[in-house]
PDB file of C-alpha atoms and ligand atoms in Angstrom:
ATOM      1  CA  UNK A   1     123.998  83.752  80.546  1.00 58.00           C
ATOM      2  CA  UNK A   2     122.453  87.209  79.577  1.00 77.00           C
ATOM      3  CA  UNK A   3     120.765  86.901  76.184  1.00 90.00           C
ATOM      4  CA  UNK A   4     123.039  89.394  73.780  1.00 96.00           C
ATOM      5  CA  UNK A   5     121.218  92.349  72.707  1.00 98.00           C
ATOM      6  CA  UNK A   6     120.515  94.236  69.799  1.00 98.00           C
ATOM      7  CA  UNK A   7     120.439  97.947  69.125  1.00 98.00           C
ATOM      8  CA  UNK A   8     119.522 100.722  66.353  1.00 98.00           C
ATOM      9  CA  UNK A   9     121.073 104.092  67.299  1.00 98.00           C
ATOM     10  CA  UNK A  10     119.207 107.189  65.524  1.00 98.00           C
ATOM     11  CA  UNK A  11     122.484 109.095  64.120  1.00 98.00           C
ATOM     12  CA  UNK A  12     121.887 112.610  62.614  1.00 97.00           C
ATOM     13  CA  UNK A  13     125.820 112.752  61.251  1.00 94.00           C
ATOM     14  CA  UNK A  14     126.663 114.031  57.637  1.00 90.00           C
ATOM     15  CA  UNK A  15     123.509 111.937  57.044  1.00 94.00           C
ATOM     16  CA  UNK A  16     120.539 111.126  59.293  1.00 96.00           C
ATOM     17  CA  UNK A  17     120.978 107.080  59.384  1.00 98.00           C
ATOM     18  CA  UNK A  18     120.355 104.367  61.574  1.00 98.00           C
ATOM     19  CA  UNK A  19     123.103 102.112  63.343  1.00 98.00           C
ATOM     20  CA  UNK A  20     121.898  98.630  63.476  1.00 98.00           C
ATOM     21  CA  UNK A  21     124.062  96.436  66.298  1.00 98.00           C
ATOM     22  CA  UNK A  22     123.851  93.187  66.969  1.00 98.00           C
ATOM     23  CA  UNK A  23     126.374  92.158  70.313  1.00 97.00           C
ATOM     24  CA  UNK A  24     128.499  88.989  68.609  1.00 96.00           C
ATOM     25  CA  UNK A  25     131.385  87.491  70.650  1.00 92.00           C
ATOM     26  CA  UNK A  26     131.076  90.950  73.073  1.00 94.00           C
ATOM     27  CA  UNK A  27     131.258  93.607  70.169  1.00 97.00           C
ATOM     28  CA  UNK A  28     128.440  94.841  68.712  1.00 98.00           C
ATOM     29  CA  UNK A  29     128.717  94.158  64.548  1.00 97.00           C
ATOM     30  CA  UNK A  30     127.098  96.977  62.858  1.00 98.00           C
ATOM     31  CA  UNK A  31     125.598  98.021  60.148  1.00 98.00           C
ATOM     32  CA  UNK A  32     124.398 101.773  58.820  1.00 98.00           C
ATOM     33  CA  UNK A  33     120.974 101.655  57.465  1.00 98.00           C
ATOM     34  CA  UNK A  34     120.353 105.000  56.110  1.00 97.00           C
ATOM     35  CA  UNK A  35     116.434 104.808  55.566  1.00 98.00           C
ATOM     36  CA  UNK A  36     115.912 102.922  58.957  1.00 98.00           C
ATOM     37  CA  UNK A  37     114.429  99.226  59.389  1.00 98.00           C
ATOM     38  CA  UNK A  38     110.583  98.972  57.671  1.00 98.00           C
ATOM     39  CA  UNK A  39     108.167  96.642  59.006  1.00 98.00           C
ATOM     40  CA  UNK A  40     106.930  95.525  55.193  1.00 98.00           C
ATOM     41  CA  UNK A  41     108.291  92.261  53.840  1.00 98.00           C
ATOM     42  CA  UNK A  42     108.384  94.030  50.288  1.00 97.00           C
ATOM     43  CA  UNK A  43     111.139  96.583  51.436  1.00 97.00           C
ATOM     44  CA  UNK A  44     114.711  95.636  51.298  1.00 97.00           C
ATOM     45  CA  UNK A  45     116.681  98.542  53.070  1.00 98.00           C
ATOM     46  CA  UNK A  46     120.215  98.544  52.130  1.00 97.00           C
ATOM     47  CA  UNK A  47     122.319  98.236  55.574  1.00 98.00           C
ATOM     48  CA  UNK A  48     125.930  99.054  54.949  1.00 97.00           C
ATOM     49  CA  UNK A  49     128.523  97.336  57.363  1.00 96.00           C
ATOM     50  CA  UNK A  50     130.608  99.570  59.416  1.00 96.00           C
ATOM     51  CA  UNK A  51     133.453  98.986  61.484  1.00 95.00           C
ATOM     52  CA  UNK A  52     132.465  96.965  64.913  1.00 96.00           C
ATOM     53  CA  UNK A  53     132.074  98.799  68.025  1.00 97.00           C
ATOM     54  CA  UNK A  54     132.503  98.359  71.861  1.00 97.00           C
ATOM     55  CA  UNK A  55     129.688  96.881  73.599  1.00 97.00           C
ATOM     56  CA  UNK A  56     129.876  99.609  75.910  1.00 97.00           C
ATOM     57  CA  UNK A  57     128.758 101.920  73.630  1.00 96.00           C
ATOM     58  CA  UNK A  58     125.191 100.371  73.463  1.00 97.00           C
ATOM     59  CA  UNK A  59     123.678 102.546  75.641  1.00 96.00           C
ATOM     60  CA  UNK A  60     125.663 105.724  74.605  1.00 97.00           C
ATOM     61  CA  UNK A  61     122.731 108.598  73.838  1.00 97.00           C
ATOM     62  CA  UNK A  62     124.448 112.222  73.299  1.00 97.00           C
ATOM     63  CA  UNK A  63     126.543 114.248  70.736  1.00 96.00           C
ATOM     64  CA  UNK A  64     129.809 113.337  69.433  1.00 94.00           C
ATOM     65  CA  UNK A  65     131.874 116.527  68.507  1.00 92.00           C
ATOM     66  CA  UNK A  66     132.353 118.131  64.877  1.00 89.00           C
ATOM     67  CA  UNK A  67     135.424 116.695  63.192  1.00 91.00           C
ATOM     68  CA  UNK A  68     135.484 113.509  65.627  1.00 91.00           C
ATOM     69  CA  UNK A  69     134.254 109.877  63.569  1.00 88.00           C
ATOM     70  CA  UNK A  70     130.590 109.726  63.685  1.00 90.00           C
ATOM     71  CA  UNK A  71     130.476 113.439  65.044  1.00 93.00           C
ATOM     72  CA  UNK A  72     126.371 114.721  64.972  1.00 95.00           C
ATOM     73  CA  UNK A  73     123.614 113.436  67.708  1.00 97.00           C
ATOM     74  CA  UNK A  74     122.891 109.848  68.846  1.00 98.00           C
ATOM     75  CA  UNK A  75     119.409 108.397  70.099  1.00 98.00           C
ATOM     76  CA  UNK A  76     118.920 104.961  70.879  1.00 98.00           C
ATOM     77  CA  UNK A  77     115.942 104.495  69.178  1.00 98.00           C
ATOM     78  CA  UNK A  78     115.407 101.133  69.669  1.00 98.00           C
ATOM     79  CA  UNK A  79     117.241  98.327  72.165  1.00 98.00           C
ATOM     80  CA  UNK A  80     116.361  94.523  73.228  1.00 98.00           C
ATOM     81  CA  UNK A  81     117.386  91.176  73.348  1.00 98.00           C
ATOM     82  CA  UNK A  82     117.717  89.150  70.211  1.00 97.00           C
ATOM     83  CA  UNK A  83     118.180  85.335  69.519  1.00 94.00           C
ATOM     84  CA  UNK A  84     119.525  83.877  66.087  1.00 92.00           C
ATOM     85  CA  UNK A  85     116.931  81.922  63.961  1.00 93.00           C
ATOM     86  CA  UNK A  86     119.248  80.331  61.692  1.00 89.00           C
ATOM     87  CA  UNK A  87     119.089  76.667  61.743  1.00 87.00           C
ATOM     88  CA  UNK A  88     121.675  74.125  60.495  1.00 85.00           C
ATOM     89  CA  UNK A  89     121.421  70.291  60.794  1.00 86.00           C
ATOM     90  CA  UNK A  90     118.390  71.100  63.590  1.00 86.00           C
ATOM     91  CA  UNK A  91     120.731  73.252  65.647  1.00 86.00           C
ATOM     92  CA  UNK A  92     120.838  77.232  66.099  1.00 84.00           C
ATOM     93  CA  UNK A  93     123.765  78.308  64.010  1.00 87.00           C
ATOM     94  CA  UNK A  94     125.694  80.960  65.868  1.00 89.00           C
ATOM     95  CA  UNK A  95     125.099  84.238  64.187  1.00 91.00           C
ATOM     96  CA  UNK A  96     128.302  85.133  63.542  1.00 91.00           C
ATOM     97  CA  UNK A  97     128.688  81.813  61.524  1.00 91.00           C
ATOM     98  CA  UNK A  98     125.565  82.754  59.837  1.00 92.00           C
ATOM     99  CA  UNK A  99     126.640  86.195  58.585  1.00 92.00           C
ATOM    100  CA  UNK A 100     129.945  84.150  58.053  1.00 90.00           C
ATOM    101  CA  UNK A 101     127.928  82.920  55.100  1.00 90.00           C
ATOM    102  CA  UNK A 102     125.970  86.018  54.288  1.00 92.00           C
ATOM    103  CA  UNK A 103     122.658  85.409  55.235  1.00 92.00           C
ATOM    104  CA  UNK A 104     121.486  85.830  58.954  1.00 94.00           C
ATOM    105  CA  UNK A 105     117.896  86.249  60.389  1.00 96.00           C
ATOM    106  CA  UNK A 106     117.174  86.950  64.111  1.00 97.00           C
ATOM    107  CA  UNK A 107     114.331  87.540  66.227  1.00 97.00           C
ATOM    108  CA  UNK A 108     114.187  91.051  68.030  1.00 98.00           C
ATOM    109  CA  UNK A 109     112.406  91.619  71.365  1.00 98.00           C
ATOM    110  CA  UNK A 110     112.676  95.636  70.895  1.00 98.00           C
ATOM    111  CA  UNK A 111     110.578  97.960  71.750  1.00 97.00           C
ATOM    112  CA  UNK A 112     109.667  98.927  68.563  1.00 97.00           C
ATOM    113  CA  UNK A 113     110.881  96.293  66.348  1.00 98.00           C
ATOM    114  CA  UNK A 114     109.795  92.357  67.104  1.00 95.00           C
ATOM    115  CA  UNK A 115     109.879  89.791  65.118  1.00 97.00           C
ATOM    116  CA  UNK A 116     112.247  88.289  62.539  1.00 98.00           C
ATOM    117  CA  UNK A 117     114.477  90.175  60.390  1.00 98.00           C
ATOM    118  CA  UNK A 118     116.651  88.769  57.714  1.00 97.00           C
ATOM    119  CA  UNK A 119     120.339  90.229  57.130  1.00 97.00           C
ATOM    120  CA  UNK A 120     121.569  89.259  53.688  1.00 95.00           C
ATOM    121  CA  UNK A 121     124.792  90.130  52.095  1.00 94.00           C
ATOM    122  CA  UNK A 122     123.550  91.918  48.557  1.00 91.00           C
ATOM    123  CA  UNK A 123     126.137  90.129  46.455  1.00 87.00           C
ATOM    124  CA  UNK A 124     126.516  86.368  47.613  1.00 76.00           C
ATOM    125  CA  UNK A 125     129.890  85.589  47.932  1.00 74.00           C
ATOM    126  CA  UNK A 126     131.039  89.282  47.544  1.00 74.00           C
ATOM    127  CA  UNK A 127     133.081  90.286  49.818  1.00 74.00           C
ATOM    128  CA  UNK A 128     131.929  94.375  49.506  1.00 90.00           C
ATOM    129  CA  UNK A 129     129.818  96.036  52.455  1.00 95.00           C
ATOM    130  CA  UNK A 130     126.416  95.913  51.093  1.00 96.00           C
ATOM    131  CA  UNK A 131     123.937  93.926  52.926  1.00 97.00           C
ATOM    132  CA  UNK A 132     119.989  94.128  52.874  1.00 97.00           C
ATOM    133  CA  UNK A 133     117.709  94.065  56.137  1.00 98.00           C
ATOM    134  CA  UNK A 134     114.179  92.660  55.550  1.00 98.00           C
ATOM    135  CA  UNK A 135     111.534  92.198  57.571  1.00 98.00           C
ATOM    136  CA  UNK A 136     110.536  88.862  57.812  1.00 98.00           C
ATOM    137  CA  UNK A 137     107.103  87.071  57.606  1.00 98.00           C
ATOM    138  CA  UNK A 138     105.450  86.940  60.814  1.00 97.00           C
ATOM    139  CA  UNK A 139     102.492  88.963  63.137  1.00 95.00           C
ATOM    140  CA  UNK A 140     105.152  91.795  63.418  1.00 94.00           C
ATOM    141  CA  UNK A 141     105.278  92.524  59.989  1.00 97.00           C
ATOM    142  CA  UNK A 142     102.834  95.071  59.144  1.00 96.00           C
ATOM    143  CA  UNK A 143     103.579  97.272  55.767  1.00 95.00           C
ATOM    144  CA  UNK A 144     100.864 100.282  57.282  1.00 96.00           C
ATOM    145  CA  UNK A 145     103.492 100.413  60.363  1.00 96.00           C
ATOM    146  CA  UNK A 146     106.207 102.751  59.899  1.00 96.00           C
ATOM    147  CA  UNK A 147     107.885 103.198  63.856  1.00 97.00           C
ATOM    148  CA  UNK A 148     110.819 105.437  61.894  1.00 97.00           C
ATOM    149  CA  UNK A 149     108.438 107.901  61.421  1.00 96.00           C
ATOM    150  CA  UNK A 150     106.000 107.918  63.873  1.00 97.00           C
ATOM    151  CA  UNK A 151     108.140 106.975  66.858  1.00 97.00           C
ATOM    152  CA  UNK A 152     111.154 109.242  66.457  1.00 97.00           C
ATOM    153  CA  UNK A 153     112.232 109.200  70.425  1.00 98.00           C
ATOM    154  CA  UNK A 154     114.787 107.774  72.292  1.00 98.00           C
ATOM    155  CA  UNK A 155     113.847 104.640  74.659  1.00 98.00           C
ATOM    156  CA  UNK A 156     116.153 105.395  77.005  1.00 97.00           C
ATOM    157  CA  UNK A 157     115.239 108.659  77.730  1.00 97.00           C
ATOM    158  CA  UNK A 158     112.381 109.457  75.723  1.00 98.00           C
ATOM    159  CA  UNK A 159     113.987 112.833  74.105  1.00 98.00           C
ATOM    160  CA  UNK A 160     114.118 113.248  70.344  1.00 97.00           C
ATOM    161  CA  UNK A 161     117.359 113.939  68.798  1.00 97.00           C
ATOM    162  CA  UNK A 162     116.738 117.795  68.831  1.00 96.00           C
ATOM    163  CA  UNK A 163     116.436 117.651  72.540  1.00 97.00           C
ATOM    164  CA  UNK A 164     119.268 115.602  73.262  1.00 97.00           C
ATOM    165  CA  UNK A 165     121.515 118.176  71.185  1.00 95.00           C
ATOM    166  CA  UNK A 166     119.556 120.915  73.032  1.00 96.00           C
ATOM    167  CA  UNK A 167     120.559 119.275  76.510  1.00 95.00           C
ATOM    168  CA  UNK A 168     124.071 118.831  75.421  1.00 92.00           C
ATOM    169  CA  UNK A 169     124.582 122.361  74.647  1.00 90.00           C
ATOM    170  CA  UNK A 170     122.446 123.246  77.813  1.00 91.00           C
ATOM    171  CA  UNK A 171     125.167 121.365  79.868  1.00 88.00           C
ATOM    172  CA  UNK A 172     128.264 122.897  77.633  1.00 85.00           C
ATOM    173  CA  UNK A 173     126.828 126.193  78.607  1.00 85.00           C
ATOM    174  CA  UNK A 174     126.545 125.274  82.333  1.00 81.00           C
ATOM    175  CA  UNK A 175     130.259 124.031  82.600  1.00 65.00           C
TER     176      UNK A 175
HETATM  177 MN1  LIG B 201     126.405 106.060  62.559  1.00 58.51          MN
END
């Protein structure tokens, strides 16, 4: 079997934020981060969860129209495989058992992001939307590495989200 995949789309909506997706059970669970994942154990970035989405739309890169959910321009900034690293008893606890219990950590094979990152509901035994995604401690942590910043671009396609807006209204005007 395929190993499930993770992804962080780049969404400039109301808000520029980040979509972090994790494929569970063939959905992706999701989560809006707005400042983006950091690679420095110290920073806890709040990562609100959203509504799950269709696994299909992992790969979606484009612009969803004004007035439509979500509506603004979409990169995928960032898309692997990723593997749970929650243990129970000496076995790998499935990770939607884990986040079951509000606290999850899984190991991304991105192309930015690797390494472990923990997912940890902010109020323990709340059941509100507020979770916190931490880098964990391990040689991908690195506080001096910011990839939000300095890698902006989609890799998929390798536009930034200015140019995939641009192309979309390129093609609008063409049809
Ligand atoms: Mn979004």
């Amino acid at each position: 079997m395929a190993k499930p995949i993770f992804v962080l789309h780049k969404h400039a909506a109301t808000r520029l934020h980040y979509d972090f997706r994790l494929e569970i059970g063939g959905a992706l669970a999701s989560w809006a981060v707005p400042k983006g994942p950091s690679m420095d154990t110290s920073a806890k970035r709040l990562a609100v969860r959203v509504e799950d989405h269709p696994l299909e739309y992992a790969d979606f890169e484009g612009v969803i129209p004004e007035g439509e959910y979500g509506g603004g321009t979409v990169v995928v900034w960032d898309a692997g495989p990723y593997r749970s690293l929650v243990r129970d008893d000496g076995e790998t606890l499935a990770i939607g058992d884990a986040l079951e219990r509000g606290q999850a950590e899984v190991w991304l094979e991105g192309r930015k992001l690797r390494g472990g990152f923990a997912l940890v509901h902010a109020r323990p035994g709340g059941d509100d939307d507020a979770w916190l995604l931490v880098k964990m401690k391990d040689e991908g942590a690195d506080a001096r590495r910011n990839p939000v910043s300095t890698e902006p671009e989609s890799v998929l396609s390798g536009r930034t989200l200015a140019e995939v807006a641009r192309d979309a209204a390129d093609d609008a005007d063409d049809g």
